[in-house]
Coordinates of C-alpha atoms and ligand atoms in Angstrom, one line a residue:
X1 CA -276.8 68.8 -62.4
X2 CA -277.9 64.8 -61.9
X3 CA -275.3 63.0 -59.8
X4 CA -274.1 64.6 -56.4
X5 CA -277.5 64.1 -55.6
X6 CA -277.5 60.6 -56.0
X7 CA -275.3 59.8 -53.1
X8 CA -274.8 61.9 -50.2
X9 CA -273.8 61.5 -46.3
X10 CA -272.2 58.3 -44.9
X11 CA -271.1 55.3 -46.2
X12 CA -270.0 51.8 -44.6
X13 CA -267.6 49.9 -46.1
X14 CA -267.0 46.5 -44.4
X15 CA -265.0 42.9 -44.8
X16 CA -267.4 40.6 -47.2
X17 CA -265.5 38.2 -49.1
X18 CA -263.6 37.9 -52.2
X19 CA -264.6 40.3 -55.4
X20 CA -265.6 38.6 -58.3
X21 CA -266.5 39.8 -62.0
X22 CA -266.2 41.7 -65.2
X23 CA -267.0 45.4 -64.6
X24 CA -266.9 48.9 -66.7
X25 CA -264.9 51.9 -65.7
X26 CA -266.8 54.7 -66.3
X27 CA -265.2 57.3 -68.9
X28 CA -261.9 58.7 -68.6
X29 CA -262.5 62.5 -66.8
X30 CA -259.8 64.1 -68.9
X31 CA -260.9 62.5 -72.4
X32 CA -264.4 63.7 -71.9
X33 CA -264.0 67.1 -70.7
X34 CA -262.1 67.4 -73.8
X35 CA -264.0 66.0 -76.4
X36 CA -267.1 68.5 -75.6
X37 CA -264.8 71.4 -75.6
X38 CA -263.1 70.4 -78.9
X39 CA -265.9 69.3 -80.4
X40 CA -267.8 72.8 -79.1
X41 CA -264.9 74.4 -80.9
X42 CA -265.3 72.3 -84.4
X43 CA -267.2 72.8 -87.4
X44 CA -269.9 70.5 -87.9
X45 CA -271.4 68.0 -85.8
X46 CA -269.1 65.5 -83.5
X47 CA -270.9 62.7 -81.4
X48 CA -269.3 61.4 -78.2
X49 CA -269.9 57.4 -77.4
X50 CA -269.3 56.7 -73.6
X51 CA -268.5 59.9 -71.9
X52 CA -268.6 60.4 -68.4
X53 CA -271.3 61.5 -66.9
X54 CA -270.0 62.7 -64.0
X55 CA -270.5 66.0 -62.0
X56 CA -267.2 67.8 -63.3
X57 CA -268.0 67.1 -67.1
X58 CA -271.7 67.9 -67.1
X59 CA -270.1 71.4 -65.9
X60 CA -268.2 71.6 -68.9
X61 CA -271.1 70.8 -70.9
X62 CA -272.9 73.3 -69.1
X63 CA -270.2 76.1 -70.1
X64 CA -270.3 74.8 -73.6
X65 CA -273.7 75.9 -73.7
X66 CA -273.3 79.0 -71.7
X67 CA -271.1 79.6 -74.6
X68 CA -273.9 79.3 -77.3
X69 CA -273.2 75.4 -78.3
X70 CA -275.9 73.1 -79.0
X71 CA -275.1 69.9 -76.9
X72 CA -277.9 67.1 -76.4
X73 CA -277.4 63.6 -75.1
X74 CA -279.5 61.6 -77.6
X75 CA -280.1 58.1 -77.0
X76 CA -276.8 57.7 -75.1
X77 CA -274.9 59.6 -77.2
X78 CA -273.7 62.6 -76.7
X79 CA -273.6 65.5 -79.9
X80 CA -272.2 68.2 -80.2
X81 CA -273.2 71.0 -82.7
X82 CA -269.8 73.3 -83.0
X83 CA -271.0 76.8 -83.3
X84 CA -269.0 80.3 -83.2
X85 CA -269.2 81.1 -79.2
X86 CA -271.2 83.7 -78.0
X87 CA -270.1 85.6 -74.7
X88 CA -272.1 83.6 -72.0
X89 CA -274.7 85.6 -69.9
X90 CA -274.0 84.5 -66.7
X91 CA -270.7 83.3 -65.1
X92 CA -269.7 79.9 -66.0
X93 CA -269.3 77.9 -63.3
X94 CA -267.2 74.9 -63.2
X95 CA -267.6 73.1 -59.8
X96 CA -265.4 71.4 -58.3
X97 CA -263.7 70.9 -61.7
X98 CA -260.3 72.2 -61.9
X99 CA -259.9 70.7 -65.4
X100 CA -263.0 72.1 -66.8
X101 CA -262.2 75.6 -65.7
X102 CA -258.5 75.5 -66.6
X103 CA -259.0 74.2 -70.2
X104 CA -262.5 76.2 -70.6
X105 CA -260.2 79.5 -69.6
X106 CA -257.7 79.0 -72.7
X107 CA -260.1 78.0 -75.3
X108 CA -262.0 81.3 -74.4
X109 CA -258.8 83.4 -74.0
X110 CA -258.1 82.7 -78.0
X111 CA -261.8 83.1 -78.6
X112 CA -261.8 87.4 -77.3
X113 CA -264.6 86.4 -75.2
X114 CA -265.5 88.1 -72.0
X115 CA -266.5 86.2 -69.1
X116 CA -266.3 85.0 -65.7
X117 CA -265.0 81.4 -64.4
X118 CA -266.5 80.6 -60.7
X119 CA -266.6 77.3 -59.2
X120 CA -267.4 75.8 -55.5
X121 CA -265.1 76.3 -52.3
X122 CA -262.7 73.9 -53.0
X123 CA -262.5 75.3 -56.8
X124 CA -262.1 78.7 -55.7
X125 CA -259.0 77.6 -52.9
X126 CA -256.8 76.1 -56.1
X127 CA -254.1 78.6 -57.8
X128 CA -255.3 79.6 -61.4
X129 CA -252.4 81.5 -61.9
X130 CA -250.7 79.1 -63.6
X131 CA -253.2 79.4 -66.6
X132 CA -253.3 82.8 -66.1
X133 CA -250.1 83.9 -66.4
X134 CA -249.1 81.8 -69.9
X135 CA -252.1 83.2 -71.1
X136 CA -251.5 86.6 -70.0
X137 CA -247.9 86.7 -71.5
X138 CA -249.9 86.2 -74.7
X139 CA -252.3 89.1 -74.5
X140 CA -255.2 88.5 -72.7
X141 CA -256.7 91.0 -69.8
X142 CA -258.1 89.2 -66.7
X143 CA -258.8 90.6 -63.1
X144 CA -258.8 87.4 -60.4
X145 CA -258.7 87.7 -57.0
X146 CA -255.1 87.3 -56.6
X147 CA -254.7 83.9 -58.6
X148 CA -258.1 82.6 -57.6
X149 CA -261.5 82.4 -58.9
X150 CA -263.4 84.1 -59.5
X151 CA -261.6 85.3 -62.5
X152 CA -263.0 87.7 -65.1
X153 CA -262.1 88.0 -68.5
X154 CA -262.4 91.5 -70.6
X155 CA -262.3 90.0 -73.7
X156 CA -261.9 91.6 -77.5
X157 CA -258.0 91.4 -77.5
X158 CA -256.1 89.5 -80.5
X159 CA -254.0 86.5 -78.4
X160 CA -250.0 86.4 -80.0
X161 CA -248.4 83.6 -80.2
X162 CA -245.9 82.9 -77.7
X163 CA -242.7 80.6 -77.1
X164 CA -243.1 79.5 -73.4
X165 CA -241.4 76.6 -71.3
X166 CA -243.8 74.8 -68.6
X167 CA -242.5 75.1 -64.9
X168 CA -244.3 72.6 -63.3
X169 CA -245.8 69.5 -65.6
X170 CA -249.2 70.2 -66.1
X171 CA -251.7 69.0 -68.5
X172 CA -254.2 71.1 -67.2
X173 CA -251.9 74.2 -68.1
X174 CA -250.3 73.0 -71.3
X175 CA -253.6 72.6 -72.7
X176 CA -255.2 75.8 -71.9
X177 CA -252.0 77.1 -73.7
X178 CA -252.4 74.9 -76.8
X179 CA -256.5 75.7 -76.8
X180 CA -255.7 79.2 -76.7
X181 CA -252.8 79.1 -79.0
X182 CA -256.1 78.1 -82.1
X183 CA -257.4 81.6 -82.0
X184 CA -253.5 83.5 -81.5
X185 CA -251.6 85.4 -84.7
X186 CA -249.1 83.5 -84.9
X187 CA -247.5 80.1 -84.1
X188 CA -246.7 78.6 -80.6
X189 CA -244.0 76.6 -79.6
X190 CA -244.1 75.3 -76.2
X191 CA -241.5 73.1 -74.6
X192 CA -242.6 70.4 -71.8
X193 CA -239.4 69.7 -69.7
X194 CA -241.3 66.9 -68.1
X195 CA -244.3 64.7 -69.7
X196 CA -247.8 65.2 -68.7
X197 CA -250.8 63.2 -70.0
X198 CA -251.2 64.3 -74.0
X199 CA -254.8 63.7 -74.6
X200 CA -255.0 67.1 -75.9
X201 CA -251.9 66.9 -78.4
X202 CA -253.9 63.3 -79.5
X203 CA -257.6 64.8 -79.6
X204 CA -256.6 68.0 -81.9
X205 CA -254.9 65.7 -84.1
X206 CA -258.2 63.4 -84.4
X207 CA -259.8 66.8 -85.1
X208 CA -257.7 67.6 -88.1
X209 CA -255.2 70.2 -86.1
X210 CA -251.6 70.1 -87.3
X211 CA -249.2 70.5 -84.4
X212 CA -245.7 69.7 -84.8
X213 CA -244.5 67.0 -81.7
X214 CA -240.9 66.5 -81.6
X215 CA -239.3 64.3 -78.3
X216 CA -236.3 64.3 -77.0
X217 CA -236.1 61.9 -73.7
X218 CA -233.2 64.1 -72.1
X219 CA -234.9 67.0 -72.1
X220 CA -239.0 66.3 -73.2
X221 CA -241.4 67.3 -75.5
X222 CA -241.8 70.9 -78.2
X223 CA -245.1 71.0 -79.3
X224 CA -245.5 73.6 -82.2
X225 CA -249.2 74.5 -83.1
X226 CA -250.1 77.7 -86.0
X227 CA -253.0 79.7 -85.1
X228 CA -255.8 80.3 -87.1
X229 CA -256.4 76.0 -87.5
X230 CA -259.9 75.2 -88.0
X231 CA -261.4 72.3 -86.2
X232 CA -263.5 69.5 -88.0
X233 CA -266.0 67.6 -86.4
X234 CA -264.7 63.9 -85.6
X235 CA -266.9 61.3 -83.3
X236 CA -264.9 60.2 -80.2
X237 CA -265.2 57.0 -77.8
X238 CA -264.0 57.9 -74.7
X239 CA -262.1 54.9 -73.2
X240 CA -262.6 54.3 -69.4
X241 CA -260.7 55.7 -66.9
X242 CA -257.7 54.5 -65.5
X243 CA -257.7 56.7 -62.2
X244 CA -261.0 54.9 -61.9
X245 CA -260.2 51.7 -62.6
X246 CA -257.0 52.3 -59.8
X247 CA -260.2 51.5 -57.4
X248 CA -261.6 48.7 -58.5
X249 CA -258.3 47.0 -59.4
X250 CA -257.1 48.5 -55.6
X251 CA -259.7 46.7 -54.2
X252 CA -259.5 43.5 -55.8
X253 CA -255.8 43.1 -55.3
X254 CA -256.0 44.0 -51.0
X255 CA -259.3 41.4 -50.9
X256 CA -258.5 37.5 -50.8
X257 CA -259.8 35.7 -53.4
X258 CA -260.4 38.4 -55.5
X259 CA -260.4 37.6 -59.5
X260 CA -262.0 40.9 -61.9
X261 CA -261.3 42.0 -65.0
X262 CA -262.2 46.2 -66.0
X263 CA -262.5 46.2 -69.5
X264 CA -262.3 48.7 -72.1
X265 CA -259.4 50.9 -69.9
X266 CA -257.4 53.2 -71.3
X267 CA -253.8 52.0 -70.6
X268 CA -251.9 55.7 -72.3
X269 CA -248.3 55.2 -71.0
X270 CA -248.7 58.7 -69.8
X271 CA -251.5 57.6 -67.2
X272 CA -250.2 54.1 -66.0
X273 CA -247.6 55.2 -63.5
X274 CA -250.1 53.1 -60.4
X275 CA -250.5 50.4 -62.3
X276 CA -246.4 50.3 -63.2
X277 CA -246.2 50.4 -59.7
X278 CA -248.4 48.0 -58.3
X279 CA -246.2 45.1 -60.9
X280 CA -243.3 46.5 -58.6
X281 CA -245.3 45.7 -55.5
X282 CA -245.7 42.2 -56.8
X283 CA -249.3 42.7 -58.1
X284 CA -250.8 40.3 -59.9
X285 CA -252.4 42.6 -63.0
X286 CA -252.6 42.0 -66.8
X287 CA -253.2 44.1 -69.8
X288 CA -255.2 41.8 -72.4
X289 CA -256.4 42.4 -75.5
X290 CA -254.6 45.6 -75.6
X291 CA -255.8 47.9 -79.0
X292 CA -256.2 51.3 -80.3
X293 CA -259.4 53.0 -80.4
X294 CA -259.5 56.8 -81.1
X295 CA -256.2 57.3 -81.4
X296 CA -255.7 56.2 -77.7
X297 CA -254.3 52.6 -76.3
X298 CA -256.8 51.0 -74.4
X299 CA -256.9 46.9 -72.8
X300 CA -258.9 44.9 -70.2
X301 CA -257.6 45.1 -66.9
X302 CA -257.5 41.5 -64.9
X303 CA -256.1 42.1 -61.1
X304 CA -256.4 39.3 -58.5
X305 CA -255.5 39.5 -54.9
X306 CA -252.1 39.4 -54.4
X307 CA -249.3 39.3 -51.6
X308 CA -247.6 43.3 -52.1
X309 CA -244.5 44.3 -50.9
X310 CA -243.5 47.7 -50.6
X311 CA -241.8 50.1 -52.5
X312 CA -239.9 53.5 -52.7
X313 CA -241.7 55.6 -56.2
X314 CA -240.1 57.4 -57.7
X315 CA -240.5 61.5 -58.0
X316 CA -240.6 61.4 -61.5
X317 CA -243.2 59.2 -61.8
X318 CA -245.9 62.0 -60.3
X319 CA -247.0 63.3 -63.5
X320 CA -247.9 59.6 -64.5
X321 CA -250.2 58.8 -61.5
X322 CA -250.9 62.3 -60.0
X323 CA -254.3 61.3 -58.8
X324 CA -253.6 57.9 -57.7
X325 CA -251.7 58.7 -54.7
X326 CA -254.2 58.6 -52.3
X327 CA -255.6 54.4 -53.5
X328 CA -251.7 54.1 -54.1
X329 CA -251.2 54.8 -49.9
X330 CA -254.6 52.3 -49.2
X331 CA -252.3 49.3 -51.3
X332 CA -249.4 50.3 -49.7
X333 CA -251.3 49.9 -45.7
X334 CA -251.8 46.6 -47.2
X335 CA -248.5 45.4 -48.6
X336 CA -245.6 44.3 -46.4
X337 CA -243.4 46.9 -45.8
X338 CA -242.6 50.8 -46.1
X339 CA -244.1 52.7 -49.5
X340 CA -242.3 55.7 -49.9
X341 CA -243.7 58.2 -52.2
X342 CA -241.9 61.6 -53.3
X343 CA -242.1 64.6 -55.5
X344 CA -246.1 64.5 -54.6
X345 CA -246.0 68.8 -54.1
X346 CA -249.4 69.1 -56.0
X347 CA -250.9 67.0 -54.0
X348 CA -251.5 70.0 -51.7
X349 CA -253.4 71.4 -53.8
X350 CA -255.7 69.0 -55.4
X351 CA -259.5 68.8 -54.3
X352 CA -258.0 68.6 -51.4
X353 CA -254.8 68.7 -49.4
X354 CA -254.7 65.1 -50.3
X355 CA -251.1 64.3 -48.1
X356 CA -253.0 65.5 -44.9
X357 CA -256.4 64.2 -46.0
X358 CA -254.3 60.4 -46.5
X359 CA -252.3 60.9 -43.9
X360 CA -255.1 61.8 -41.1
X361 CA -257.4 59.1 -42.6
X362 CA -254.6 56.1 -42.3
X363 CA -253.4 57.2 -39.1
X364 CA -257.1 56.9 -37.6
X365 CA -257.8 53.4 -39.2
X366 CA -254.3 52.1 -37.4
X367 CA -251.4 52.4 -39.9
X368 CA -248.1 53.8 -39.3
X369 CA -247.9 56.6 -41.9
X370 CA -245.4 60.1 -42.2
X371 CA -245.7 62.8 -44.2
X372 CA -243.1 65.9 -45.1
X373 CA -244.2 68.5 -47.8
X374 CA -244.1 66.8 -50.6
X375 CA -244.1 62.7 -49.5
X376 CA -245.6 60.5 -47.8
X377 CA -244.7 57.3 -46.3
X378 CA -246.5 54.1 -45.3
X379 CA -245.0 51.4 -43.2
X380 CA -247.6 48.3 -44.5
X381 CA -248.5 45.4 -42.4
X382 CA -250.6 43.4 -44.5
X383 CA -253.5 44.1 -42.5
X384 CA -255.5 47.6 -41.7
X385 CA -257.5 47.4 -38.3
X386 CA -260.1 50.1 -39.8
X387 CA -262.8 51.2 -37.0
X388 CA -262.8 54.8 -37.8
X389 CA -264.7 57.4 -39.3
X390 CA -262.5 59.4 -42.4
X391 CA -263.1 62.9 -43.3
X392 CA -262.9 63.4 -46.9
X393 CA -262.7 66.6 -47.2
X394 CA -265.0 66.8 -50.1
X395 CA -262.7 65.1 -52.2
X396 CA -264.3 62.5 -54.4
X397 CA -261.0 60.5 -54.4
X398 CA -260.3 60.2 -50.6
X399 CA -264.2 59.1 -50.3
X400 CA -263.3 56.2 -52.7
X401 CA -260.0 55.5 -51.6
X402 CA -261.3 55.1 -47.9
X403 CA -264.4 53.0 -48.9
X404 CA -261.9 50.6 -50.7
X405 CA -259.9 50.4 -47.8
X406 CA -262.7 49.0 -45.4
X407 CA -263.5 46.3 -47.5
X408 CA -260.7 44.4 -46.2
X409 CA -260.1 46.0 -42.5
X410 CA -260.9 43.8 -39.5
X411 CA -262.9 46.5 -38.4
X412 CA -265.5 48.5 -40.7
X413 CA -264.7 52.1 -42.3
X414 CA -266.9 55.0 -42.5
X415 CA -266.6 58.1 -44.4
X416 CA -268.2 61.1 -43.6
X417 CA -269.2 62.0 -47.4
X418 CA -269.6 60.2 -50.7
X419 CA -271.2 63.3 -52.8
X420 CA -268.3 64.1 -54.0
X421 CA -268.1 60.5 -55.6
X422 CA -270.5 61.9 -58.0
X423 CA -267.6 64.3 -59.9
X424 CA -265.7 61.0 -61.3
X425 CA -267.8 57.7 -60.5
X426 CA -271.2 58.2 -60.4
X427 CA -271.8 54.3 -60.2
X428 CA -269.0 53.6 -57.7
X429 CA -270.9 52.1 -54.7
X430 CA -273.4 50.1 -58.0
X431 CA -270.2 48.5 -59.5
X432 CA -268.5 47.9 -56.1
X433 CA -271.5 46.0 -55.0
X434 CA -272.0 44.3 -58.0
X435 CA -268.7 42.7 -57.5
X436 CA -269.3 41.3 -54.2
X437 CA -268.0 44.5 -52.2
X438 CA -270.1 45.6 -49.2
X439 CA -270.8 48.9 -48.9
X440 CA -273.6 50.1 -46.5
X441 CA -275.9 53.7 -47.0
X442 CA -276.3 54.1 -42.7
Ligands
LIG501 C1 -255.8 66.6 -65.7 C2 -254.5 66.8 -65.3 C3 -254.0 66.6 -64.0 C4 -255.0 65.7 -63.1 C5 -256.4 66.1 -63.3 C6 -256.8 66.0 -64.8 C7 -256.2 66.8 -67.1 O1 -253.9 67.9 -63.3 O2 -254.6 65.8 -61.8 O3 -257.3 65.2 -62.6 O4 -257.2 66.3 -67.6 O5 -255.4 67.5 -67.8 P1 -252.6 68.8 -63.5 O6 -252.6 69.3 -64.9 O7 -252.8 69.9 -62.5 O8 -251.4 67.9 -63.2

């Protein structure tokens, strides 16, 4: 795997001046773990522009193989050579990808394949039993170790289709159930109470599968998909990321001075709950150019600094900016005022226990910060005093989110680990330097 090696131990972040410049976010995670395991799944040959080449989706492209896929990166590009999957020899391991696992475990479910899904420590802490169980209810046989990885599938058995409602909103689960649903007898309905991120629902379309969406604001989404639909190869440009971008534009906004512009972003409604947000706060952030490319809504980002005040968000909003809590809490240190954030439960059980991870890393860099089970609370006061060395748990988006922080603090801020970087932004500290921000390898 190229990446996690690139960056490992400490890193410095300090006060340099204002950012300036026009930068790329590197592809969006979700798009690209998709688009090699749908195009893995089509017939013909798909070619992926732009995907990210991150840790967590060179796993998936790993299993892809594992699975009997032919998958090169050829000048750039990435293609994909959908084949009939063969059962892997080895355990596929996914990392510290909970997406690539999740997803991976529903398109193999409807494909009677037996195997075993392993990933790293953190991996193996997060609950798969919410994949499991949908996927369960519609005939498959899996041992786990009691909703954990590893999990091992027996394979050979028919999927039905089932009529299921989600519990919790979960793209990660609603997709396994719509991947698996391809290879059922049968046609699934399921019904999303709340809206997750539809990349999926978008991406089967693009590869010529008919599912039936039908919305209804009071009480969400039914998503109807026949089994049995054959994939067709389709080429895919993977827009970047906004739960990248939430860095860059974080950064920008917190540092005087500061003018950037992130082009090429995908701005999905689905995804933009943090950057809803930071307008609230008084951010000063545009959308330009906005268009459509691959069946997706994508613009350029422009954020300049910008005096923040702070807000109470919303519960509902979590499925919108799930991952953007933790940059969310660094704006909020530096806004004037209390953030209050709710309805943040999974958050516990991200990469990390992200509320204690936030929580333990503001309160040692000086801001006044509370935390129940599920929210979090930061009383801003427009300036962070920094000085202290954050533990990130391993969790790519705490490093980040720390590092960003120190670039305005009075005094520097260190974090322990910036591997995990390497999952999501292999070129974080490149682009953050590249747009003035100092960031020191000790
Ligand atoms: C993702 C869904 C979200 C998100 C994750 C990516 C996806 O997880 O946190 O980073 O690509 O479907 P949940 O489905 O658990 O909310």
């Amino acid at each position: 795997m190229s990446g996690a090696g690139t960056l490992s131990g400490r890193v410095k972040a300090r006060r340099a001046g204002a950012l300036q410049g026009v930068v790329h976010a590197p592809g969006d995670k979700s798009i690209s773990h998709r688009a090699l395991i749908l195009g893995a799944m089509a017939e013909g040959i798909s070619h992926v522009d732009s995907l990210l080449e991150g840790d967590d989706v060179l796993r998936t492209a790993a299993a892809m193989r594992a699975l009997g896929v032919e998958i090169e990166r050829e000048n750039g590009r990435w293609r994909i050579a959908g084949a009939a999957w063969r059962q892997p020899e080895k355990s596929l391991y996914f990392g510290n990808s909970g997406t690539g696992a999740r997803l991976v475990m529903g398109a193999v479910a409807g494909k009677q394949i037996a195997a075993t899904f392993d990933g790293d420590a953190s991996l193996r802490a997060r609950p798969m039993g919410r994949v499991l169980e949908p996927l369960r209810m519609m005939g498959l046989e899996a041992s786990d170790m009691d909703g954990r990885l590893p999990v091992e599938f027996i394979g050979g058995e028919r999927l039905t289709a089932v009529d299921c409602k989600l519990a919790k909103p979960s793209a990660q689960v609603k997709s396994a159930i719509l991947l698996a649903a391809l290879g059922a007898q049968g046609t699934t309905r399921l019904h999303e109470p709340v809206l997750s991120r539809d990349h999926t629902e978008r991406m089967l379309s693009a590869f010529g599968v008919k599912l039936k969406v039908e919305a209804d604001d009071a009480v969400g989404r039914f998503i109807e998909i026949a089994g049995g639909q054959k994939l067709k190869a389709c080429n895919i440009s993977v827009p970047g990321d906004p739960s990248s971008a939430a860095f860059l534009t974080a950064a920008a906004l917190i540092t005087p001075g500061s003018d950037i512009v992130i082009e090429n972003v995908l701005v999905n409604p689905l995804r933009a709950g943090f950057y809803e947000t930071l307008k609230e706060m008084g951010a000063n952030i545009l959308f330009e150019n906005k268009r459509e490319a691959g069946g997706e809504p994508i613009a350029d980002i422009r954020a300049r600094h910008s005096v923040l005040s702070g807000v109470e968000v919303p519960a509902d909003r979590a499925p919108s900016m799930v991952d953007e809590y933790p940059i969310l809490a660094i704006v909020a240190a530096y806004a004037h005022g209390e953030t209050k954030m709710t309805g943040l439960e999974e958050l516990r059980i991200k990469e990390s226990d992200r509320i204690s991870a936030i929580e333990k890393g503001l309160a040692a860099c000086g801001v006044d910060v509370r935390s129940g089970e599920d929210w979090l609370a930061v009383r801003g006061a427009a300036s962070v005093r920094g000085g202290a060395k954050v533990s990130t748990h391993s969790d790519h988006r705490i490093a980040m989110s720390f590092l960003v922080c120190g670039l305005n603090s009075e005094e520097p801020v260190e974090i322990d680990d910036a591997s995990m970087i390497a999952t999501s932004f292999p070129g974080f500290v490149d682009v953050m330097r590249s747009l003035g921000g100092d960031l020191e390898i000790p």
